[in-house]
Amino acid sequence: AGHEAVLSCPYIFKESLLMVTWKKKCSSCCVLAYRSDHNETGKINCSERIMWKYSPYSDPALRIYPVKLGDEGNYSCEIMNSEGNFYFSSSLTVIVPPRVTLTYDEGRGAVCQASVGKPAADISWILASNPSTEEEIHHPNGTVTRVSYTGRGNSTLPTATCLVTHPATNQTLSIDL
């Protein structure tokens, strides 16, 4: 999320391109088209974030910038030339790095939280002397908040350190107890 996604639609034919169309597979989703005989492009239900990466005639790649969670899904590209119609498909998966915090709570001990990530982050404790407890909250937009806490217990360690592992980021945080 927040970065650029480029979906390619390879055009390696000797025959001239007549038309190229990009569609996201859902009802009332974006359609982006180029017709060479009129040298015109068209957009239906596309935001300004969705456009051609280059010239659709020379390289009909689709550019999405910045990527948002709602952009996730399956996209298809159809190329038409005198040889026929050719289809390519791409699947876009959006990854959202979590916001990571480490705090201390009298009742729960050290609390490591990885908020609104997609997919859910993994939380582990480094040299924790107490067993940890974990909670997970699923949000309507597809993101997940994971919370892990060590419990007060009889820790003799001066600090608590949590390690948050996620496809977009790995973070290690420490707090004095």
PDB file of N, CA and C in Angstrom, residues 33-111:
ATOM      1  N   ALA A  33      -8.880   1.534 -21.794  1.00  0.00           N
ATOM      2  CA  ALA A  33      -8.772   1.000 -23.154  1.00  0.00           C
ATOM      3  C   ALA A  33      -8.012   1.962 -24.065  1.00  0.00           C
ATOM      4  N   TYR A  34      -7.402   1.369 -25.098  1.00  0.00           N
ATOM      5  CA  TYR A  34      -6.720   2.131 -26.138  1.00  0.00           C
ATOM      6  C   TYR A  34      -7.101   1.539 -27.491  1.00  0.00           C
ATOM      7  N   ARG A  35      -7.468   2.404 -28.418  1.00  0.00           N
ATOM      8  CA  ARG A  35      -7.829   1.986 -29.769  1.00  0.00           C
ATOM      9  C   ARG A  35      -6.898   2.686 -30.744  1.00  0.00           C
ATOM     10  N   SER A  36      -6.100   1.906 -31.481  1.00  0.00           N
ATOM     11  CA  SER A  36      -5.046   2.486 -32.314  1.00  0.00           C
ATOM     12  C   SER A  36      -5.569   3.173 -33.568  1.00  0.00           C
ATOM     13  N   ASP A  37      -6.669   2.665 -34.160  1.00  0.00           N
ATOM     14  CA  ASP A  37      -7.138   3.281 -35.411  1.00  0.00           C
ATOM     15  C   ASP A  37      -7.631   4.711 -35.219  1.00  0.00           C
ATOM     16  N   HIS A  38      -8.056   5.057 -34.000  1.00  0.00           N
ATOM     17  CA  HIS A  38      -8.452   6.436 -33.681  1.00  0.00           C
ATOM     18  C   HIS A  38      -7.422   7.139 -32.795  1.00  0.00           C
ATOM     19  N   ASN A  39      -6.372   6.390 -32.411  1.00  0.00           N
ATOM     20  CA  ASN A  39      -5.345   6.891 -31.492  1.00  0.00           C
ATOM     21  C   ASN A  39      -5.987   7.530 -30.265  1.00  0.00           C
ATOM     22  N   GLU A  40      -6.935   6.806 -29.640  1.00  0.00           N
ATOM     23  CA  GLU A  40      -7.625   7.357 -28.479  1.00  0.00           C
ATOM     24  C   GLU A  40      -7.636   6.365 -27.329  1.00  0.00           C
ATOM     25  N   THR A  41      -7.616   6.920 -26.136  1.00  0.00           N
ATOM     26  CA  THR A  41      -7.719   6.115 -24.920  1.00  0.00           C
ATOM     27  C   THR A  41      -9.022   6.455 -24.225  1.00  0.00           C
ATOM     28  N   GLY A  42      -9.517   5.522 -23.438  1.00  0.00           N
ATOM     29  CA  GLY A  42     -10.740   5.746 -22.685  1.00  0.00           C
ATOM     30  C   GLY A  42     -10.638   5.127 -21.308  1.00  0.00           C
ATOM     31  N   LYS A  43     -11.386   5.716 -20.357  1.00  0.00           N
ATOM     32  CA  LYS A  43     -11.435   5.223 -18.981  1.00  0.00           C
ATOM     33  C   LYS A  43     -12.888   5.172 -18.539  1.00  0.00           C
ATOM     34  N   ILE A  44     -13.250   4.082 -17.876  1.00  0.00           N
ATOM     35  CA  ILE A  44     -14.571   3.970 -17.270  1.00  0.00           C
ATOM     36  C   ILE A  44     -14.356   3.543 -15.823  1.00  0.00           C
ATOM     37  N   ASN A  45     -14.891   4.299 -14.879  1.00  0.00           N
ATOM     38  CA  ASN A  45     -14.804   4.003 -13.442  1.00  0.00           C
ATOM     39  C   ASN A  45     -13.373   3.870 -12.927  1.00  0.00           C
ATOM     40  N   CYS A  46     -12.428   4.591 -13.525  1.00  0.00           N
ATOM     41  CA  CYS A  46     -11.039   4.539 -13.068  1.00  0.00           C
ATOM     42  C   CYS A  46     -10.696   5.830 -12.333  1.00  0.00           C
ATOM     43  N   SER A  47     -10.019   5.691 -11.216  1.00  0.00           N
ATOM     44  CA  SER A  47      -9.548   6.882 -10.510  1.00  0.00           C
ATOM     45  C   SER A  47      -8.323   7.429 -11.230  1.00  0.00           C
ATOM     46  N   GLU A  48      -7.901   8.609 -10.840  1.00  0.00           N
ATOM     47  CA  GLU A  48      -6.709   9.221 -11.440  1.00  0.00           C
ATOM     48  C   GLU A  48      -5.444   8.450 -11.055  1.00  0.00           C
ATOM     49  N   ARG A  49      -5.531   7.521 -10.093  1.00  0.00           N
ATOM     50  CA  ARG A  49      -4.381   6.720  -9.679  1.00  0.00           C
ATOM     51  C   ARG A  49      -4.095   5.570 -10.646  1.00  0.00           C
ATOM     52  N   ILE A  50      -5.050   5.272 -11.531  1.00  0.00           N
ATOM     53  CA  ILE A  50      -4.904   4.158 -12.467  1.00  0.00           C
ATOM     54  C   ILE A  50      -4.735   4.703 -13.872  1.00  0.00           C
ATOM     55  N   MET A  51      -3.596   4.357 -14.502  1.00  0.00           N
ATOM     56  CA  MET A  51      -3.271   4.925 -15.814  1.00  0.00           C
ATOM     57  C   MET A  51      -2.332   3.988 -16.572  1.00  0.00           C
ATOM     58  N   TRP A  52      -1.986   4.379 -17.778  1.00  0.00           N
ATOM     59  CA  TRP A  52      -0.974   3.649 -18.546  1.00  0.00           C
ATOM     60  C   TRP A  52       0.386   3.982 -17.967  1.00  0.00           C
ATOM     61  N   LYS A  53       1.257   2.998 -17.883  1.00  0.00           N
ATOM     62  CA  LYS A  53       2.617   3.243 -17.399  1.00  0.00           C
ATOM     63  C   LYS A  53       3.411   3.999 -18.464  1.00  0.00           C
ATOM     64  N   TYR A  54       3.276   3.569 -19.708  1.00  0.00           N
ATOM     65  CA  TYR A  54       3.959   4.200 -20.834  1.00  0.00           C
ATOM     66  C   TYR A  54       2.902   4.489 -21.889  1.00  0.00           C
ATOM     67  N   SER A  55       3.296   4.546 -23.119  1.00  0.00           N
ATOM     68  CA  SER A  55       2.353   4.665 -24.221  1.00  0.00           C
ATOM     69  C   SER A  55       1.669   3.315 -24.409  1.00  0.00           C
ATOM     70  N   PRO A  56       0.337   3.263 -24.460  1.00  0.00           N
ATOM     71  CA  PRO A  56      -0.323   1.964 -24.601  1.00  0.00           C
ATOM     72  C   PRO A  56       0.040   1.256 -25.906  1.00  0.00           C
ATOM     73  N   TYR A  57       0.442   2.001 -26.914  1.00  0.00           N
ATOM     74  CA  TYR A  57       0.800   1.389 -28.200  1.00  0.00           C
ATOM     75  C   TYR A  57       2.138   0.653 -28.123  1.00  0.00           C
ATOM     76  N   SER A  58       3.104   1.215 -27.431  1.00  0.00           N
ATOM     77  CA  SER A  58       4.427   0.592 -27.365  1.00  0.00           C
ATOM     78  C   SER A  58       4.577  -0.379 -26.197  1.00  0.00           C
ATOM     79  N   ASP A  59       3.905  -0.103 -25.068  1.00  0.00           N
ATOM     80  CA  ASP A  59       3.977  -0.968 -23.893  1.00  0.00           C
ATOM     81  C   ASP A  59       2.698  -0.774 -23.084  1.00  0.00           C
ATOM     82  N   PRO A  60       1.736  -1.666 -23.231  1.00  0.00           N
ATOM     83  CA  PRO A  60       0.434  -1.472 -22.577  1.00  0.00           C
ATOM     84  C   PRO A  60       0.395  -1.871 -21.099  1.00  0.00           C
ATOM     85  N   ALA A  61       1.420  -1.518 -20.328  1.00  0.00           N
ATOM     86  CA  ALA A  61       1.446  -1.836 -18.897  1.00  0.00           C
ATOM     87  C   ALA A  61       0.508  -0.897 -18.140  1.00  0.00           C
ATOM     88  N   LEU A  62      -0.095  -1.415 -17.087  1.00  0.00           N
ATOM     89  CA  LEU A  62      -1.005  -0.655 -16.237  1.00  0.00           C
ATOM     90  C   LEU A  62      -0.246  -0.187 -15.001  1.00  0.00           C
ATOM     91  N   ARG A  63      -0.424   1.088 -14.636  1.00  0.00           N
ATOM     92  CA  ARG A  63       0.240   1.654 -13.454  1.00  0.00           C
ATOM     93  C   ARG A  63      -0.816   2.074 -12.438  1.00  0.00           C
ATOM     94  N   ILE A  64      -0.621   1.657 -11.183  1.00  0.00           N
ATOM     95  CA  ILE A  64      -1.490   2.081 -10.079  1.00  0.00           C
ATOM     96  C   ILE A  64      -0.594   2.752  -9.049  1.00  0.00           C
ATOM     97  N   TYR A  65      -0.869   4.037  -8.788  1.00  0.00           N
ATOM     98  CA  TYR A  65      -0.056   4.779  -7.820  1.00  0.00           C
ATOM     99  C   TYR A  65      -0.854   5.931  -7.210  1.00  0.00           C
ATOM    100  N   PRO A  66      -0.872   6.016  -5.891  1.00  0.00           N
ATOM    101  CA  PRO A  66      -0.402   5.027  -4.923  1.00  0.00           C
ATOM    102  C   PRO A  66      -1.424   3.893  -4.780  1.00  0.00           C
ATOM    103  N   VAL A  67      -0.937   2.703  -4.508  1.00  0.00           N
ATOM    104  CA  VAL A  67      -1.792   1.541  -4.338  1.00  0.00           C
ATOM    105  C   VAL A  67      -2.564   1.669  -3.025  1.00  0.00           C
ATOM    106  N   LYS A  68      -3.845   1.317  -3.069  1.00  0.00           N
ATOM    107  CA  LYS A  68      -4.694   1.293  -1.876  1.00  0.00           C
ATOM    108  C   LYS A  68      -5.243  -0.117  -1.692  1.00  0.00           C
ATOM    109  N   LEU A  69      -5.756  -0.414  -0.499  1.00  0.00           N
ATOM    110  CA  LEU A  69      -6.290  -1.747  -0.204  1.00  0.00           C
ATOM    111  C   LEU A  69      -7.349  -2.177  -1.206  1.00  0.00           C
ATOM    112  N   GLY A  70      -8.211  -1.266  -1.632  1.00  0.00           N
ATOM    113  CA  GLY A  70      -9.286  -1.585  -2.568  1.00  0.00           C
ATOM    114  C   GLY A  70      -8.797  -1.971  -3.956  1.00  0.00           C
ATOM    115  N   ASP A  71      -7.523  -1.736  -4.255  1.00  0.00           N
ATOM    116  CA  ASP A  71      -6.972  -2.101  -5.561  1.00  0.00           C
ATOM    117  C   ASP A  71      -6.660  -3.590  -5.663  1.00  0.00           C
ATOM    118  N   GLU A  72      -6.654  -4.274  -4.523  1.00  0.00           N
ATOM    119  CA  GLU A  72      -6.344  -5.701  -4.535  1.00  0.00           C
ATOM    120  C   GLU A  72      -7.374  -6.445  -5.369  1.00  0.00           C
ATOM    121  N   GLY A  73      -6.902  -7.410  -6.165  1.00  0.00           N
ATOM    122  CA  GLY A  73      -7.831  -8.211  -6.959  1.00  0.00           C
ATOM    123  C   GLY A  73      -7.188  -8.724  -8.224  1.00  0.00           C
ATOM    124  N   ASN A  74      -8.013  -9.252  -9.096  1.00  0.00           N
ATOM    125  CA  ASN A  74      -7.556  -9.824 -10.355  1.00  0.00           C
ATOM    126  C   ASN A  74      -7.814  -8.848 -11.496  1.00  0.00           C
ATOM    127  N   TYR A  75      -6.809  -8.689 -12.342  1.00  0.00           N
ATOM    128  CA  TYR A  75      -6.870  -7.786 -13.479  1.00  0.00           C
ATOM    129  C   TYR A  75      -6.627  -8.595 -14.755  1.00  0.00           C
ATOM    130  N   SER A  76      -7.293  -8.191 -15.829  1.00  0.00           N
ATOM    131  CA  SER A  76      -7.060  -8.867 -17.105  1.00  0.00           C
ATOM    132  C   SER A  76      -6.742  -7.833 -18.173  1.00  0.00           C
ATOM    133  N   CYS A  77      -5.905  -8.247 -19.090  1.00  0.00           N
ATOM    134  CA  CYS A  77      -5.523  -7.419 -20.223  1.00  0.00           C
ATOM    135  C   CYS A  77      -5.883  -8.197 -21.486  1.00  0.00           C
ATOM    136  N   GLU A  78      -6.558  -7.528 -22.400  1.00  0.00           N
ATOM    137  CA  GLU A  78      -6.890  -8.147 -23.676  1.00  0.00           C
ATOM    138  C   GLU A  78      -6.254  -7.333 -24.788  1.00  0.00           C
ATOM    139  N   ILE A  79      -5.491  -8.013 -25.625  1.00  0.00           N
ATOM    140  CA  ILE A  79      -4.844  -7.377 -26.773  1.00  0.00           C
ATOM    141  C   ILE A  79      -5.506  -7.910 -28.033  1.00  0.00           C
ATOM    142  N   MET A  80      -5.860  -6.987 -28.923  1.00  0.00           N
ATOM    143  CA  MET A  80      -6.454  -7.371 -30.197  1.00  0.00           C
ATOM    144  C   MET A  80      -5.554  -6.894 -31.334  1.00  0.00           C
ATOM    145  N   ASN A  81      -5.270  -7.811 -32.254  1.00  0.00           N
ATOM    146  CA  ASN A  81      -4.571  -7.450 -33.486  1.00  0.00           C
ATOM    147  C   ASN A  81      -5.112  -8.340 -34.601  1.00  0.00           C
ATOM    148  N   SER A  82      -4.539  -8.256 -35.771  1.00  0.00           N
ATOM    149  CA  SER A  82      -5.074  -9.015 -36.908  1.00  0.00           C
ATOM    150  C   SER A  82      -4.916 -10.526 -36.731  1.00  0.00           C
ATOM    151  N   GLU A  83      -4.074 -10.959 -35.793  1.00  0.00           N
ATOM    152  CA  GLU A  83      -3.896 -12.381 -35.530  1.00  0.00           C
ATOM    153  C   GLU A  83      -4.953 -12.936 -34.578  1.00  0.00           C
ATOM    154  N   GLY A  84      -5.664 -12.056 -33.855  1.00  0.00           N
ATOM    155  CA  GLY A  84      -6.698 -12.506 -32.933  1.00  0.00           C
ATOM    156  C   GLY A  84      -6.699 -11.713 -31.635  1.00  0.00           C
ATOM    157  N   ASN A  85      -7.360 -12.283 -30.627  1.00  0.00           N
ATOM    158  CA  ASN A  85      -7.438 -11.677 -29.303  1.00  0.00           C
ATOM    159  C   ASN A  85      -6.598 -12.508 -28.343  1.00  0.00           C
ATOM    160  N   PHE A  86      -5.832 -11.822 -27.498  1.00  0.00           N
ATOM    161  CA  PHE A  86      -4.923 -12.484 -26.570  1.00  0.00           C
ATOM    162  C   PHE A  86      -5.163 -11.943 -25.172  1.00  0.00           C
ATOM    163  N   TYR A  87      -5.269 -12.853 -24.200  1.00  0.00           N
ATOM    164  CA  TYR A  87      -5.599 -12.483 -22.827  1.00  0.00           C
ATOM    165  C   TYR A  87      -4.432 -12.768 -21.890  1.00  0.00           C
ATOM    166  N   PHE A  88      -4.225 -11.840 -20.970  1.00  0.00           N
ATOM    167  CA  PHE A  88      -3.229 -11.999 -19.912  1.00  0.00           C
ATOM    168  C   PHE A  88      -3.920 -11.625 -18.609  1.00  0.00           C
ATOM    169  N   SER A  89      -3.557 -12.272 -17.536  1.00  0.00           N
ATOM    170  CA  SER A  89      -4.163 -11.911 -16.255  1.00  0.00           C
ATOM    171  C   SER A  89      -3.080 -11.708 -15.201  1.00  0.00           C
ATOM    172  N   SER A  90      -3.402 -10.858 -14.254  1.00  0.00           N
ATOM    173  CA  SER A  90      -2.502 -10.549 -13.132  1.00  0.00           C
ATOM    174  C   SER A  90      -3.328 -10.507 -11.864  1.00  0.00           C
ATOM    175  N   SER A  91      -2.710 -10.923 -10.777  1.00  0.00           N
ATOM    176  CA  SER A  91      -3.339 -10.834  -9.473  1.00  0.00           C
ATOM    177  C   SER A  91      -2.531  -9.855  -8.632  1.00  0.00           C
ATOM    178  N   LEU A  92      -3.189  -8.860  -8.079  1.00  0.00           N
ATOM    179  CA  LEU A  92      -2.524  -7.857  -7.245  1.00  0.00           C
ATOM    180  C   LEU A  92      -2.894  -8.102  -5.784  1.00  0.00           C
ATOM    181  N   THR A  93      -1.874  -8.352  -4.969  1.00  0.00           N
ATOM    182  CA  THR A  93      -2.053  -8.514  -3.532  1.00  0.00           C
ATOM    183  C   THR A  93      -1.441  -7.298  -2.855  1.00  0.00           C
ATOM    184  N   VAL A  94      -2.204  -6.647  -2.000  1.00  0.00           N
ATOM    185  CA  VAL A  94      -1.739  -5.442  -1.311  1.00  0.00           C
ATOM    186  C   VAL A  94      -1.274  -5.824   0.087  1.00  0.00           C
ATOM    187  N   ILE A  95      -0.043  -5.428   0.416  1.00  0.00           N
ATOM    188  CA  ILE A  95       0.536  -5.675   1.735  1.00  0.00           C
ATOM    189  C   ILE A  95       0.603  -4.346   2.481  1.00  0.00           C
ATOM    190  N   VAL A  96       0.155  -4.346   3.722  1.00  0.00           N
ATOM    191  CA  VAL A  96       0.169  -3.133   4.549  1.00  0.00           C
ATOM    192  C   VAL A  96       1.055  -3.383   5.761  1.00  0.00           C
ATOM    193  N   PRO A  97       2.163  -2.628   5.901  1.00  0.00           N
ATOM    194  CA  PRO A  97       3.004  -2.824   7.091  1.00  0.00           C
ATOM    195  C   PRO A  97       2.267  -2.347   8.348  1.00  0.00           C
ATOM    196  N   PRO A  98       2.414  -3.074   9.450  1.00  0.00           N
ATOM    197  CA  PRO A  98       1.731  -2.671  10.682  1.00  0.00           C
ATOM    198  C   PRO A  98       2.448  -1.506  11.364  1.00  0.00           C
ATOM    199  N   ARG A  99       1.691  -0.768  12.181  1.00  0.00           N
ATOM    200  CA  ARG A  99       2.283   0.222  13.087  1.00  0.00           C
ATOM    201  C   ARG A  99       2.614  -0.539  14.370  1.00  0.00           C
ATOM    202  N   VAL A 100       3.858  -0.448  14.814  1.00  0.00           N
ATOM    203  CA  VAL A 100       4.324  -1.263  15.931  1.00  0.00           C
ATOM    204  C   VAL A 100       4.597  -0.381  17.153  1.00  0.00           C
ATOM    205  N   THR A 101       4.077  -0.807  18.299  1.00  0.00           N
ATOM    206  CA  THR A 101       4.335  -0.097  19.563  1.00  0.00           C
ATOM    207  C   THR A 101       4.656  -1.116  20.650  1.00  0.00           C
ATOM    208  N   LEU A 102       5.435  -0.659  21.631  1.00  0.00           N
ATOM    209  CA  LEU A 102       5.743  -1.470  22.807  1.00  0.00           C
ATOM    210  C   LEU A 102       5.566  -0.573  24.019  1.00  0.00           C
ATOM    211  N   THR A 103       4.674  -0.970  24.911  1.00  0.00           N
ATOM    212  CA  THR A 103       4.383  -0.176  26.107  1.00  0.00           C
ATOM    213  C   THR A 103       4.389  -1.099  27.324  1.00  0.00           C
ATOM    214  N   TYR A 104       4.254  -0.478  28.503  1.00  0.00           N
ATOM    215  CA  TYR A 104       4.149  -1.262  29.726  1.00  0.00           C
ATOM    216  C   TYR A 104       2.829  -0.927  30.400  1.00  0.00           C
ATOM    217  N   ASP A 105       2.123  -1.983  30.827  1.00  0.00           N
ATOM    218  CA  ASP A 105       0.842  -1.831  31.501  1.00  0.00           C
ATOM    219  C   ASP A 105       0.935  -2.584  32.827  1.00  0.00           C
ATOM    220  N   GLU A 106       0.529  -1.951  33.909  1.00  0.00           N
ATOM    221  CA  GLU A 106       0.618  -2.581  35.241  1.00  0.00           C
ATOM    222  C   GLU A 106      -0.069  -3.938  35.278  1.00  0.00           C
ATOM    223  N   GLY A 107      -1.220  -4.046  34.645  1.00  0.00           N
ATOM    224  CA  GLY A 107      -1.985  -5.292  34.709  1.00  0.00           C
ATOM    225  C   GLY A 107      -1.491  -6.364  33.746  1.00  0.00           C
ATOM    226  N   ARG A 108      -0.983  -5.957  32.583  1.00  0.00           N
ATOM    227  CA  ARG A 108      -0.627  -6.945  31.558  1.00  0.00           C
ATOM    228  C   ARG A 108       0.871  -7.085  31.325  1.00  0.00           C
ATOM    229  N   GLY A 109       1.668  -6.231  31.919  1.00  0.00           N
ATOM    230  CA  GLY A 109       3.118  -6.282  31.700  1.00  0.00           C
ATOM    231  C   GLY A 109       3.489  -5.580  30.407  1.00  0.00           C
ATOM    232  N   ALA A 110       4.530  -6.064  29.739  1.00  0.00           N
ATOM    233  CA  ALA A 110       4.953  -5.474  28.465  1.00  0.00           C
ATOM    234  C   ALA A 110       3.918  -5.825  27.396  1.00  0.00           C
ATOM    235  N   VAL A 111       3.515  -4.811  26.616  1.00  0.00           N
ATOM    236  CA  VAL A 111       2.485  -4.989  25.594  1.00  0.00           C
ATOM    237  C   VAL A 111       3.068  -4.588  24.243  1.00  0.00           C
TER     238      VAL A 111
END
